[in-house]
CSV table of C-alpha atoms in Angstrom, one decimal:
chain,number,residue,atom,x,y,z
A,1,MET,CA,-36.2,48.4,-15.3
A,2,LYS,CA,-33.6,47.3,-18.0
A,3,LYS,CA,-31.0,49.1,-16.2
A,4,ARG,CA,-32.0,47.7,-12.8
A,5,THR,CA,-32.2,44.1,-14.2
A,6,PHE,CA,-28.9,44.4,-15.9
A,7,LEU,CA,-27.2,45.8,-12.7
A,8,SER,CA,-28.7,42.8,-10.8
A,9,LEU,CA,-27.6,40.4,-13.2
A,10,ILE,CA,-24.0,42.0,-13.0
A,11,THR,CA,-24.1,41.9,-9.2
A,12,PHE,CA,-25.1,38.1,-9.3
A,13,THR,CA,-22.5,37.0,-11.7
A,14,LEU,CA,-19.7,38.9,-9.8
A,15,SER,CA,-20.7,37.3,-6.5
A,16,LEU,CA,-21.0,34.1,-8.2
A,17,PHE,CA,-17.3,34.2,-9.3
A,18,ILE,CA,-16.2,35.6,-6.0
A,19,SER,CA,-17.7,33.0,-4.1
A,20,THR,CA,-16.4,30.3,-6.3
A,21,THR,CA,-12.9,31.3,-6.1
A,22,ALA,CA,-13.3,32.2,-2.2
A,23,PHE,CA,-14.2,28.4,-1.6
A,24,ALA,CA,-12.0,26.7,-4.1
A,25,GLN,CA,-10.1,24.0,-3.0
A,26,ASP,CA,-6.4,23.5,-3.9
A,27,PHE,CA,-5.9,19.8,-4.7
A,28,PRO,CA,-2.3,18.5,-4.8
A,29,ASP,CA,-1.2,16.9,-7.7
A,30,LEU,CA,-0.8,12.9,-8.2
A,31,ASP,CA,1.5,11.3,-5.5
A,32,LYS,CA,4.9,10.3,-6.8
A,33,SER,CA,4.1,6.8,-5.0
A,34,PRO,CA,0.4,6.4,-5.5
A,35,MET,CA,-1.6,4.3,-2.7
A,36,ASP,CA,-2.9,1.1,-3.9
A,37,ALA,CA,-4.6,-2.0,-2.5
A,38,ALA,CA,-4.5,-5.6,-3.1
A,39,THR,CA,-7.0,-8.2,-2.1
A,40,PHE,CA,-7.6,-12.0,-2.0
A,41,PRO,CA,-9.8,-12.8,-3.6
A,42,GLY,CA,-9.1,-10.3,-6.2
A,43,ASN,CA,-12.0,-10.1,-8.2
A,44,TYR,CA,-14.1,-6.9,-6.8
A,45,LYS,CA,-17.5,-8.9,-7.3
A,46,VAL,CA,-16.3,-10.8,-4.3
A,47,SER,CA,-16.9,-9.0,-1.3
A,48,ASP,CA,-16.2,-11.7,1.3
A,49,LYS,CA,-12.2,-11.2,1.3
A,50,LEU,CA,-9.6,-13.0,3.2
A,51,ILE,CA,-6.8,-10.4,3.0
A,52,LYS,CA,-6.3,-6.7,2.2
A,53,VAL,CA,-2.9,-4.8,2.0
A,54,ILE,CA,-2.9,-1.0,1.4
A,55,TYR,CA,0.5,0.4,0.4
A,56,SER,CA,2.2,2.9,-1.8
A,57,ARG,CA,3.8,2.1,-5.0
A,58,PRO,CA,7.2,3.7,-5.4
A,59,GLN,CA,8.9,3.5,-8.7
A,60,LEU,CA,12.7,2.7,-9.5
A,61,LYS,CA,13.2,5.6,-12.0
A,62,GLY,CA,16.5,4.7,-12.7
A,63,ARG,CA,17.5,3.9,-9.2
A,64,THR,CA,18.4,0.4,-7.7
A,65,LEU,CA,16.2,-1.7,-5.5
A,66,GLU,CA,19.3,-2.0,-3.0
A,67,LYS,CA,19.2,2.0,-2.8
A,68,LEU,CA,15.4,2.2,-2.2
A,69,ALA,CA,15.1,-0.9,-0.1
A,70,PRO,CA,18.6,-1.9,1.3
A,71,ASN,CA,19.5,-5.2,2.3
A,72,ASP,CA,19.3,-6.3,6.0
A,73,VAL,CA,17.5,-3.2,6.8
A,74,VAL,CA,13.6,-2.9,8.0
A,75,TRP,CA,11.6,-1.5,5.1
A,76,ARG,CA,8.1,-0.2,5.1
A,77,THR,CA,7.0,-2.4,2.2
A,78,GLY,CA,6.4,0.3,0.0
A,79,ALA,CA,6.6,4.0,0.2
A,80,ASN,CA,5.2,6.9,2.7
A,81,GLU,CA,3.1,5.3,5.3
A,82,ALA,CA,4.1,1.5,6.0
A,83,ALA,CA,1.6,-1.0,4.6
A,84,GLU,CA,-1.0,-2.3,6.3
A,85,ILE,CA,-2.4,-5.8,6.0
A,86,THR,CA,-5.9,-6.8,7.1
A,87,PHE,CA,-6.9,-10.3,7.8
A,88,TYR,CA,-10.6,-10.9,8.0
A,89,GLU,CA,-10.4,-14.3,9.6
A,90,PRO,CA,-7.4,-16.0,11.5
A,91,VAL,CA,-4.7,-17.3,9.3
A,92,MET,CA,-1.3,-19.3,9.8
A,93,PHE,CA,1.4,-17.1,8.9
A,94,GLY,CA,4.5,-19.5,8.9
A,95,LYS,CA,4.0,-21.5,11.9
A,96,THR,CA,2.0,-18.7,13.7
A,97,LYS,CA,-1.5,-18.2,14.1
A,98,VAL,CA,-2.4,-14.8,13.4
A,99,LYS,CA,-5.8,-13.3,14.6
A,100,ALA,CA,-8.2,-11.4,12.4
A,101,GLY,CA,-7.4,-7.7,12.3
A,102,SER,CA,-5.1,-5.3,10.9
A,103,TYR,CA,-1.2,-5.2,11.1
A,104,THR,CA,1.7,-3.2,9.6
A,105,LEU,CA,3.6,-5.2,6.9
A,106,PHE,CA,7.4,-4.6,7.3
A,107,THR,CA,10.1,-6.5,5.3
A,108,ILE,CA,13.6,-7.0,5.5
A,109,PRO,CA,15.2,-7.5,2.0
A,110,GLY,CA,18.2,-9.5,1.5
A,111,GLU,CA,20.4,-11.0,-1.2
A,112,LYS,CA,18.8,-14.7,-1.1
A,113,GLU,CA,15.8,-14.4,1.3
A,114,TRP,CA,13.6,-11.6,2.8
A,115,THR,CA,12.2,-11.5,6.3
A,116,VAL,CA,8.4,-10.6,6.2
A,117,ILE,CA,7.2,-9.2,9.5
A,118,LEU,CA,3.6,-8.5,10.9
A,119,SER,CA,3.7,-5.8,13.6
A,120,SER,CA,1.1,-4.7,15.9
A,121,GLU,CA,1.8,-1.0,15.3
A,122,LEU,CA,-0.5,0.9,13.3
A,123,ASN,CA,-0.7,4.2,11.6
A,124,VAL,CA,3.2,4.4,10.7
A,125,TRP,CA,5.0,6.6,8.8
A,126,GLY,CA,8.0,4.6,6.9
A,127,ALA,CA,9.8,2.3,9.3
A,128,TYR,CA,11.7,4.9,11.3
A,129,THR,CA,9.9,3.9,14.6
A,130,TYR,CA,9.8,0.3,13.9
A,131,ASN,CA,10.2,-1.7,17.1
A,132,LYS,CA,10.9,-5.2,17.0
A,133,ASP,CA,8.8,-5.7,20.4
A,134,ASN,CA,5.8,-5.2,18.5
A,135,ASP,CA,6.2,-7.9,16.1
A,136,VAL,CA,3.3,-10.5,15.8
A,137,ALA,CA,5.0,-12.9,13.5
A,138,ARG,CA,8.0,-13.1,11.1
A,139,LEU,CA,8.8,-15.5,8.2
A,140,ASN,CA,11.6,-15.9,6.1
A,141,VAL,CA,11.0,-16.6,2.3
A,142,PRO,CA,13.4,-17.1,-0.6
A,143,ALA,CA,14.1,-14.0,-3.0
A,144,GLN,CA,13.6,-15.0,-6.5
A,145,LYS,CA,14.4,-13.7,-9.9
A,146,ALA,CA,11.6,-11.8,-11.6
A,147,LYS,CA,10.9,-13.0,-15.2
A,148,GLN,CA,11.0,-9.3,-16.5
A,149,PRO,CA,11.9,-5.9,-14.7
A,150,ILE,CA,9.1,-4.6,-12.4
A,151,GLU,CA,9.4,-0.7,-12.4
A,152,SER,CA,6.6,-0.1,-9.7
A,153,PHE,CA,6.4,-1.9,-6.6
A,154,SER,CA,3.7,-4.4,-6.8
A,155,ILE,CA,1.7,-6.8,-4.5
A,156,VAL,CA,-0.7,-9.2,-5.9
A,157,PHE,CA,-2.3,-12.6,-4.6
A,158,ASP,CA,-2.9,-16.0,-6.1
A,159,GLU,CA,-5.1,-18.9,-4.5
A,160,SER,CA,-3.1,-21.8,-3.1
A,161,LYS,CA,-4.3,-25.2,-1.9
A,162,THR,CA,-4.5,-24.1,1.7
A,163,GLY,CA,-5.4,-20.2,1.4
A,164,ALA,CA,-3.5,-17.4,-0.7
A,165,THR,CA,0.1,-16.4,-1.5
A,166,MET,CA,1.1,-12.9,-1.6
A,167,TYR,CA,3.7,-11.9,-4.1
A,168,LEU,CA,5.7,-8.6,-3.7
A,169,GLY,CA,7.7,-7.8,-6.6
A,170,TRP,CA,10.1,-5.0,-7.8
A,171,ALA,CA,13.1,-4.6,-9.9
A,172,ASP,CA,14.2,-8.1,-10.8
A,173,VAL,CA,13.2,-9.7,-7.5
A,174,PHE,CA,10.0,-11.2,-6.1
A,175,ILE,CA,9.1,-13.2,-3.0
A,176,ALA,CA,6.1,-15.4,-2.1
A,177,VAL,CA,4.5,-15.2,1.3
A,178,PRO,CA,1.9,-17.9,2.1
A,179,PHE,CA,-1.0,-17.4,4.2
A,180,ASP,CA,-3.1,-20.6,5.2
A,181,LYS,CA,-6.6,-20.7,6.2
A,182,ILE,CA,-7.4,-22.2,9.6
């Protein structure tokens, strides 16, 4: 009887080990440009949001901003997939009324100003297939000098008198992009 119980225990343990390794998942390492989200309002306790941006956060790692996001070239506004911005109610983007919904957020960096683009294209990898015909709105904003270097590309929001301001910062540059409630 003891021999049979011992044999059953060995068989059970062996089958448990084999089934665990047979169904084990191989999870990838942490992405070098991890995905992040920025919202307005930013407080996680407030579920009634106006804007949400999902983007990947590349790091400089000794490289220059001009190498990673060259001036006068359409950029995906982050890394990997192009950033996506969602408006939960209509907003004014410059002089353009933008409907509630999701858009791809492209930028064109420049020495003195950046062009911020909302595109109707969704699920885009990089800016390789960018098509100006899909632009919903464009806005030029001045490039400003950051107080201190920003290693990882970052997006944050701040409340304004008329809505929200989205700040994009990286290296020694940041831009302020206004969105007004309608």
